mmCIF file of C-alpha atoms in Angstrom:
data_model
loop_
_atom_site.group_PDB
_atom_site.id
_atom_site.type_symbol
_atom_site.label_atom_id
_atom_site.label_comp_id
_atom_site.label_asym_id
_atom_site.label_seq_id
_atom_site.Cartn_x
_atom_site.Cartn_y
_atom_site.Cartn_z
ATOM 1 C CA MET A 1 18.465 -28.240 -71.927
ATOM 2 C CA ASP A 2 16.528 -31.303 -71.658
ATOM 3 C CA LYS A 3 12.773 -30.567 -70.127
ATOM 4 C CA ALA A 4 12.781 -34.062 -68.856
ATOM 5 C CA LYS A 5 15.577 -33.827 -66.247
ATOM 6 C CA LEU A 6 14.385 -30.385 -65.805
ATOM 7 C CA MET A 7 15.443 -29.521 -62.246
ATOM 8 C CA LEU A 8 14.470 -26.453 -59.364
ATOM 9 C CA ALA A 9 17.776 -25.509 -57.617
ATOM 10 C CA SER A 10 17.125 -25.976 -53.899
ATOM 11 C CA ARG A 11 18.814 -25.848 -50.137
ATOM 12 C CA CYS A 12 17.816 -27.781 -47.375
ATOM 13 C CA TYR A 13 18.281 -27.555 -43.721
ATOM 14 C CA GLY A 14 17.849 -29.578 -40.724
ATOM 15 C CA GLN A 15 17.441 -33.310 -40.287
ATOM 16 C CA PRO A 16 15.531 -35.088 -42.831
ATOM 17 C CA THR A 17 14.252 -37.472 -40.419
ATOM 18 C CA ASN A 18 11.754 -34.674 -39.287
ATOM 19 C CA PRO A 19 8.397 -33.364 -40.759
ATOM 20 C CA CYS A 20 9.300 -32.028 -44.569
ATOM 21 C CA LEU A 21 8.466 -28.214 -44.624
ATOM 22 C CA VAL A 22 8.851 -26.885 -48.701
ATOM 23 C CA LEU A 23 8.920 -23.461 -48.629
ATOM 24 C CA LEU A 24 7.964 -21.032 -51.955
ATOM 25 C CA HIS A 25 9.454 -17.605 -52.373
ATOM 26 C CA GLY A 26 7.660 -14.679 -53.681
ATOM 27 C CA LEU A 27 8.446 -12.590 -56.941
ATOM 28 C CA LEU A 28 11.930 -11.159 -57.679
ATOM 29 C CA GLY A 29 12.734 -13.512 -54.241
ATOM 30 C CA ASP A 30 15.310 -16.802 -54.331
ATOM 31 C CA LYS A 31 15.505 -19.345 -51.231
ATOM 32 C CA GLN A 32 18.099 -17.207 -49.093
ATOM 33 C CA ASP A 33 14.911 -15.227 -48.397
ATOM 34 C CA TRP A 34 14.462 -17.753 -46.017
ATOM 35 C CA GLN A 35 17.739 -18.088 -44.499
ATOM 36 C CA ASP A 36 16.785 -16.108 -40.828
ATOM 37 C CA LEU A 37 14.328 -18.709 -40.097
ATOM 38 C CA MET A 38 16.160 -21.612 -40.617
ATOM 39 C CA PRO A 39 17.746 -21.387 -37.252
ATOM 40 C CA ARG A 40 14.222 -21.994 -35.859
ATOM 41 C CA LEU A 41 12.753 -23.935 -38.752
ATOM 42 C CA SER A 42 15.367 -26.449 -39.000
ATOM 43 C CA GLN A 43 14.931 -27.719 -35.180
ATOM 44 C CA HIS A 44 11.217 -28.928 -36.185
ATOM 45 C CA PHE A 45 11.440 -29.798 -39.732
ATOM 46 C CA TYR A 46 13.599 -30.712 -42.694
ATOM 47 C CA CYS A 47 13.539 -27.171 -45.071
ATOM 48 C CA VAL A 48 13.535 -27.447 -48.491
ATOM 49 C CA CYS A 49 13.652 -24.185 -49.968
ATOM 50 C CA LEU A 50 13.613 -23.793 -53.268
ATOM 51 C CA ASP A 51 14.056 -21.557 -56.161
ATOM 52 C CA LEU A 52 11.108 -20.987 -58.708
ATOM 53 C CA PRO A 53 12.117 -21.048 -62.558
ATOM 54 C CA SER A 54 14.219 -17.707 -63.935
ATOM 55 C CA HIS A 55 15.013 -16.651 -60.125
ATOM 56 C CA GLY A 56 18.705 -17.571 -57.680
ATOM 57 C CA ASP A 57 20.285 -20.829 -59.135
ATOM 58 C CA SER A 58 17.198 -22.483 -60.983
ATOM 59 C CA PRO A 59 17.075 -22.316 -64.688
ATOM 60 C CA SER A 60 15.152 -20.032 -67.124
ATOM 61 C CA LEU A 61 12.748 -21.264 -69.094
ATOM 62 C CA ALA A 62 9.488 -20.086 -71.129
ATOM 63 C CA LEU A 63 6.447 -21.346 -69.736
ATOM 64 C CA PRO A 64 2.777 -21.297 -71.268
ATOM 65 C CA SER A 65 0.202 -18.878 -70.756
ATOM 66 C CA PRO A 66 -1.022 -19.824 -68.109
ATOM 67 C CA GLY A 67 2.625 -21.566 -66.395
ATOM 68 C CA PHE A 68 0.813 -22.393 -62.680
ATOM 69 C CA MET A 69 1.160 -25.660 -63.724
ATOM 70 C CA GLN A 70 4.059 -26.534 -65.610
ATOM 71 C CA VAL A 71 5.834 -24.433 -62.432
ATOM 72 C CA ALA A 72 3.974 -27.317 -60.122
ATOM 73 C CA SER A 73 5.093 -30.080 -62.530
ATOM 74 C CA LEU A 74 8.940 -28.443 -61.641
ATOM 75 C CA ILE A 75 8.733 -28.340 -57.870
ATOM 76 C CA ARG A 76 7.100 -31.905 -57.798
ATOM 77 C CA ARG A 77 9.873 -33.433 -59.961
ATOM 78 C CA THR A 78 12.265 -31.849 -57.887
ATOM 79 C CA LEU A 79 10.217 -33.186 -54.292
ATOM 80 C CA THR A 80 10.966 -36.738 -56.096
ATOM 81 C CA ALA A 81 14.181 -36.372 -56.693
ATOM 82 C CA LEU A 82 15.134 -34.854 -53.381
ATOM 83 C CA ASN A 83 12.972 -38.008 -51.431
ATOM 84 C CA ILE A 84 10.106 -35.838 -50.235
ATOM 85 C CA GLU A 85 7.357 -38.304 -50.105
ATOM 86 C CA THR A 86 5.013 -35.860 -47.880
ATOM 87 C CA PHE A 87 5.473 -32.301 -46.373
ATOM 88 C CA HIS A 88 4.029 -29.077 -45.047
ATOM 89 C CA LEU A 89 3.829 -26.761 -47.800
ATOM 90 C CA LEU A 90 4.327 -22.880 -47.093
ATOM 91 C CA GLY A 91 4.459 -20.003 -50.272
ATOM 92 C CA TYR A 92 4.877 -15.876 -49.710
ATOM 93 C CA SER A 93 3.042 -14.021 -52.408
ATOM 94 C CA LEU A 94 3.487 -15.582 -55.775
ATOM 95 C CA GLY A 95 5.229 -18.824 -54.728
ATOM 96 C CA GLY A 96 1.633 -19.049 -52.554
ATOM 97 C CA ARG A 97 -0.150 -18.728 -55.539
ATOM 98 C CA ILE A 98 2.236 -21.513 -57.595
ATOM 99 C CA ALA A 99 1.765 -23.397 -53.923
ATOM 100 C CA LEU A 100 -2.524 -23.734 -54.686
ATOM 101 C CA HIS A 101 -1.919 -24.834 -57.633
ATOM 102 C CA LEU A 102 0.823 -27.549 -56.560
ATOM 103 C CA ALA A 103 -1.683 -28.498 -53.980
ATOM 104 C CA GLN A 104 -4.060 -29.959 -56.739
ATOM 105 C CA LEU A 105 -0.821 -31.612 -58.301
ATOM 106 C CA MET A 106 0.233 -33.038 -54.999
ATOM 107 C CA ALA A 107 -3.075 -33.048 -52.506
ATOM 108 C CA GLN A 108 -1.934 -36.544 -51.468
ATOM 109 C CA GLN A 109 1.607 -35.922 -50.029
ATOM 110 C CA ILE A 110 0.343 -32.501 -48.468
ATOM 111 C CA LEU A 111 0.128 -32.333 -44.754
ATOM 112 C CA SER A 112 -0.783 -28.244 -44.429
ATOM 113 C CA VAL A 113 -0.801 -25.343 -46.789
ATOM 114 C CA ASN A 114 0.205 -22.398 -45.215
ATOM 115 C CA LEU A 115 0.182 -18.912 -47.562
ATOM 116 C CA GLU A 116 1.610 -15.872 -46.409
ATOM 117 C CA SER A 117 0.242 -12.431 -48.207
ATOM 118 C CA CYS A 118 -1.223 -14.589 -50.906
ATOM 119 C CA HIS A 119 -3.971 -13.602 -53.392
ATOM 120 C CA PRO A 120 -6.553 -17.154 -54.179
ATOM 121 C CA GLY A 121 -7.666 -15.554 -57.931
ATOM 122 C CA LEU A 122 -9.900 -13.015 -59.149
ATOM 123 C CA THR A 123 -13.245 -13.492 -58.751
ATOM 124 C CA SER A 124 -14.507 -12.452 -62.443
ATOM 125 C CA GLN A 125 -13.038 -12.585 -66.245
ATOM 126 C CA ALA A 126 -13.422 -8.862 -66.052
ATOM 127 C CA LEU A 127 -10.954 -8.359 -62.788
ATOM 128 C CA ARG A 128 -8.742 -10.728 -64.777
ATOM 129 C CA GLU A 129 -8.372 -9.181 -67.633
ATOM 130 C CA GLN A 130 -8.187 -5.697 -65.405
ATOM 131 C CA ARG A 131 -5.446 -7.540 -63.826
ATOM 132 C CA LEU A 132 -3.729 -8.894 -66.875
ATOM 133 C CA HIS A 133 -3.535 -5.161 -68.552
ATOM 134 C CA CYS A 134 -1.629 -4.620 -65.682
ATOM 135 C CA ASP A 135 0.863 -6.743 -65.345
ATOM 136 C CA LYS A 136 1.363 -6.263 -69.269
ATOM 137 C CA GLN A 137 2.372 -2.709 -68.253
ATOM 138 C CA TRP A 138 4.412 -4.118 -66.017
ATOM 139 C CA HIS A 139 5.945 -6.532 -68.506
ATOM 140 C CA GLY A 140 6.400 -3.759 -70.653
ATOM 141 C CA ARG A 141 8.695 -2.107 -67.998
ATOM 142 C CA MET A 142 10.709 -4.358 -67.651
ATOM 143 C CA LEU A 143 11.896 -4.631 -71.733
ATOM 144 C CA GLN A 144 12.697 -0.740 -71.198
ATOM 145 C CA MET A 145 13.734 -0.377 -67.476
ATOM 146 C CA SER A 146 17.044 -1.378 -66.298
ATOM 147 C CA LEU A 147 16.741 -3.602 -63.458
ATOM 148 C CA SER A 148 17.787 -0.702 -60.954
ATOM 149 C CA GLU A 149 15.133 1.735 -62.436
ATOM 150 C CA PHE A 150 12.624 -1.255 -62.479
ATOM 151 C CA LEU A 151 13.297 -2.257 -58.786
ATOM 152 C CA ASN A 152 12.882 1.150 -57.357
ATOM 153 C CA LEU A 153 9.884 1.508 -59.035
ATOM 154 C CA TRP A 154 8.340 -1.923 -58.075
ATOM 155 C CA TYR A 155 9.194 -1.352 -54.639
ATOM 156 C CA ARG A 156 7.129 1.974 -54.387
ATOM 157 C CA GLN A 157 3.603 0.192 -55.046
ATOM 158 C CA ALA A 158 1.208 0.408 -51.867
ATOM 159 C CA VAL A 159 1.633 -2.795 -50.975
ATOM 160 C CA PHE A 160 5.361 -2.324 -49.802
ATOM 161 C CA SER A 161 3.836 0.975 -48.118
ATOM 162 C CA ASP A 162 5.201 -0.186 -45.066
ATOM 163 C CA LEU A 163 8.769 -0.186 -46.004
ATOM 164 C CA SER A 164 11.215 2.378 -44.167
ATOM 165 C CA ASP A 165 13.419 4.436 -46.904
ATOM 166 C CA SER A 166 15.963 1.786 -45.744
ATOM 167 C CA GLU A 167 14.092 -1.257 -45.756
ATOM 168 C CA ARG A 168 13.555 -0.285 -49.218
ATOM 169 C CA ALA A 169 17.382 0.525 -50.350
ATOM 170 C CA GLN A 170 18.497 -3.164 -48.111
ATOM 171 C CA LEU A 171 15.647 -5.067 -50.335
ATOM 172 C CA ILE A 172 16.623 -3.216 -53.461
ATOM 173 C CA GLN A 173 20.186 -4.423 -53.298
ATOM 174 C CA HIS A 174 19.575 -8.315 -52.453
ATOM 175 C CA ARG A 175 17.172 -8.217 -55.562
ATOM 176 C CA SER A 176 19.348 -6.570 -57.655
ATOM 177 C CA ARG A 177 20.452 -10.642 -58.271
ATOM 178 C CA ASN A 178 17.824 -10.827 -60.829
ATOM 179 C CA LYS A 179 17.543 -10.527 -64.225
ATOM 180 C CA LEU A 180 15.449 -9.086 -66.138
ATOM 181 C CA ALA A 181 15.591 -11.383 -69.252
ATOM 182 C CA ALA A 182 15.056 -14.097 -67.081
ATOM 183 C CA LEU A 183 11.837 -12.754 -64.724
ATOM 184 C CA GLN A 184 10.163 -11.852 -68.187
ATOM 185 C CA GLN A 185 9.806 -15.635 -68.632
ATOM 186 C CA ILE A 186 8.186 -16.066 -65.967
ATOM 187 C CA TYR A 187 5.987 -13.095 -64.830
ATOM 188 C CA LEU A 188 3.132 -12.820 -67.721
ATOM 189 C CA PRO A 189 2.492 -17.054 -67.422
ATOM 190 C CA THR A 190 2.251 -16.627 -63.558
ATOM 191 C CA SER A 191 -0.197 -13.282 -64.145
ATOM 192 C CA LEU A 192 -3.086 -13.023 -61.250
ATOM 193 C CA GLY A 193 -5.038 -12.378 -64.755
ATOM 194 C CA LEU A 194 -4.653 -15.922 -65.725
ATOM 195 C CA GLN A 195 -4.855 -17.269 -62.612
ATOM 196 C CA GLN A 196 -8.657 -18.824 -62.017
ATOM 197 C CA ASP A 197 -10.224 -18.415 -58.394
ATOM 198 C CA LEU A 198 -9.072 -21.355 -56.293
ATOM 199 C CA SER A 199 -10.731 -20.094 -53.174
ATOM 200 C CA CYS A 200 -12.393 -22.961 -53.147
ATOM 201 C CA LEU A 201 -9.672 -25.229 -52.581
ATOM 202 C CA PRO A 202 -9.298 -25.491 -48.687
ATOM 203 C CA HIS A 203 -13.068 -27.258 -48.904
ATOM 204 C CA GLN A 204 -11.871 -30.072 -51.291
ATOM 205 C CA LEU A 205 -8.469 -30.319 -49.807
ATOM 206 C CA GLY A 206 -8.231 -32.157 -46.240
ATOM 207 C CA VAL A 207 -6.017 -30.883 -44.331
ATOM 208 C CA PRO A 208 -5.130 -27.830 -42.560
ATOM 209 C CA TRP A 209 -5.488 -24.358 -44.529
ATOM 210 C CA HIS A 210 -3.262 -21.472 -42.933
ATOM 211 C CA TYR A 211 -3.133 -18.149 -43.669
ATOM 212 C CA TYR A 212 -0.988 -15.139 -42.488
ATOM 213 C CA VAL A 213 -1.233 -12.008 -43.632
ATOM 214 C CA GLY A 214 0.231 -8.303 -41.787
ATOM 215 C CA GLY A 215 -1.858 -5.645 -40.087
ATOM 216 C CA GLN A 216 -0.527 -3.053 -42.186
ATOM 217 C CA ASP A 217 -0.982 -4.796 -45.677
ATOM 218 C CA ASP A 218 -4.723 -3.441 -45.438
ATOM 219 C CA LYS A 219 -5.359 -4.940 -49.158
ATOM 220 C CA PHE A 220 -4.323 -8.479 -48.517
ATOM 221 C CA SER A 221 -5.686 -8.237 -44.642
ATOM 222 C CA ALA A 222 -9.590 -7.685 -45.783
ATOM 223 C CA LEU A 223 -8.825 -10.165 -48.532
ATOM 224 C CA ALA A 224 -8.044 -12.455 -46.042
ATOM 225 C CA THR A 225 -11.088 -11.605 -43.811
ATOM 226 C CA ALA A 226 -12.898 -12.173 -46.729
ATOM 227 C CA TRP A 227 -11.877 -15.978 -47.296
ATOM 228 C CA GLN A 228 -12.045 -16.846 -44.179
ATOM 229 C CA GLN A 229 -15.564 -16.177 -44.086
ATOM 230 C CA ARG A 230 -16.412 -18.586 -46.572
ATOM 231 C CA ALA A 231 -13.075 -21.571 -46.467
ATOM 232 C CA PRO A 232 -12.076 -23.434 -43.536
ATOM 233 C CA LEU A 233 -9.333 -21.527 -43.239
ATOM 234 C CA TYR A 234 -6.750 -20.606 -40.021
ATOM 235 C CA LEU A 235 -5.983 -16.540 -40.161
ATOM 236 C CA HIS A 236 -3.014 -15.819 -38.491
ATOM 237 C CA ARG A 237 -2.701 -11.559 -38.385
ATOM 238 C CA PHE A 238 -0.093 -9.789 -37.323
ATOM 239 C CA GLU A 239 0.015 -6.706 -36.017
ATOM 240 C CA HIS A 240 2.982 -5.285 -37.424
ATOM 241 C CA GLY A 241 3.327 -6.583 -40.142
ATOM 242 C CA GLY A 242 2.851 -5.802 -43.703
ATOM 243 C CA HIS A 243 3.042 -8.092 -46.986
ATOM 244 C CA ASN A 244 5.705 -9.547 -46.341
ATOM 245 C CA ILE A 245 5.988 -10.753 -42.671
ATOM 246 C CA HIS A 246 8.771 -13.488 -42.801
ATOM 247 C CA LEU A 247 10.773 -10.460 -43.308
ATOM 248 C CA SER A 248 9.484 -7.691 -40.981
ATOM 249 C CA CYS A 249 8.139 -9.605 -37.951
ATOM 250 C CA CYS A 250 10.390 -13.118 -38.429
ATOM 251 C CA ASP A 251 10.221 -14.596 -34.895
ATOM 252 C CA ALA A 252 6.875 -13.896 -34.579
ATOM 253 C CA PHE A 253 5.996 -15.468 -37.949
ATOM 254 C CA CYS A 254 8.685 -18.672 -36.738
ATOM 255 C CA THR A 255 6.691 -18.507 -33.572
ATOM 256 C CA THR A 256 3.207 -18.796 -35.238
ATOM 257 C CA LEU A 257 4.310 -21.838 -37.587
ATOM 258 C CA ILE A 258 5.882 -23.735 -35.312
ATOM 259 C CA GLU A 259 2.651 -23.737 -33.348
ATOM 260 C CA GLN A 260 0.628 -23.940 -35.833
ATOM 261 C CA LEU A 261 2.342 -27.138 -37.347
ATOM 262 C CA THR A 262 3.328 -29.070 -35.093
ATOM 263 C CA THR A 263 0.369 -29.167 -32.413
ATOM 264 C CA PRO A 264 -1.919 -31.841 -33.140
ATOM 265 C CA ASP A 265 -4.948 -31.626 -35.438
ATOM 266 C CA THR A 266 -4.353 -28.434 -36.909
#
């Protein structure tokens, strides 16, 4: 495969004359994760939903370690091919952490940064090493387990405790389209343990920054509150939402996002 021509899979909704909104899904997801939001968001934005590498219809490729900037470069190349010049940026979880790196790479083209349940980065090398050790254990499970076994274990983590049994089963069924061999290519290179602390970025990029968090997600609620106290960040809390707000609070999430991105000076 010619890396110079490598592109990510995309699906676009709405009119190209509207402001562009680029959407980046989380680990195990794909561009279809945003499907339920499109009827409303596409009325206001030209929505570009991308598949991250090793997800959905995008190619699987070996990444350097860390691999954040290579993923961001692939996104930039894809957006250039789609003739996207300026855009609002929305990223969920891993997609949010990729968005932080894309914001550095394409600072002059970004209209706003919108992060959903996204970690800006651990604050010490000791914490990063601890997280990397944990992620290596998960990577080992990818090598040893079937996809079904891995997904069942993954979605039993505390961060997904808001999911009901039926919601968990439905999510696992949807995620069963993944291929573990492909996921292994991106998992460790984009580990939080390899990411630098990027919490200073809202001070450096002069665009609006919005953080969306679920009230039932204790870990990320605390993280978001702490980040807001030291950075110019608009915090939007959804009291009945968990880690995946656009799934659990789809209508409220759309309403808030549209209000924030279509109101002048926000």
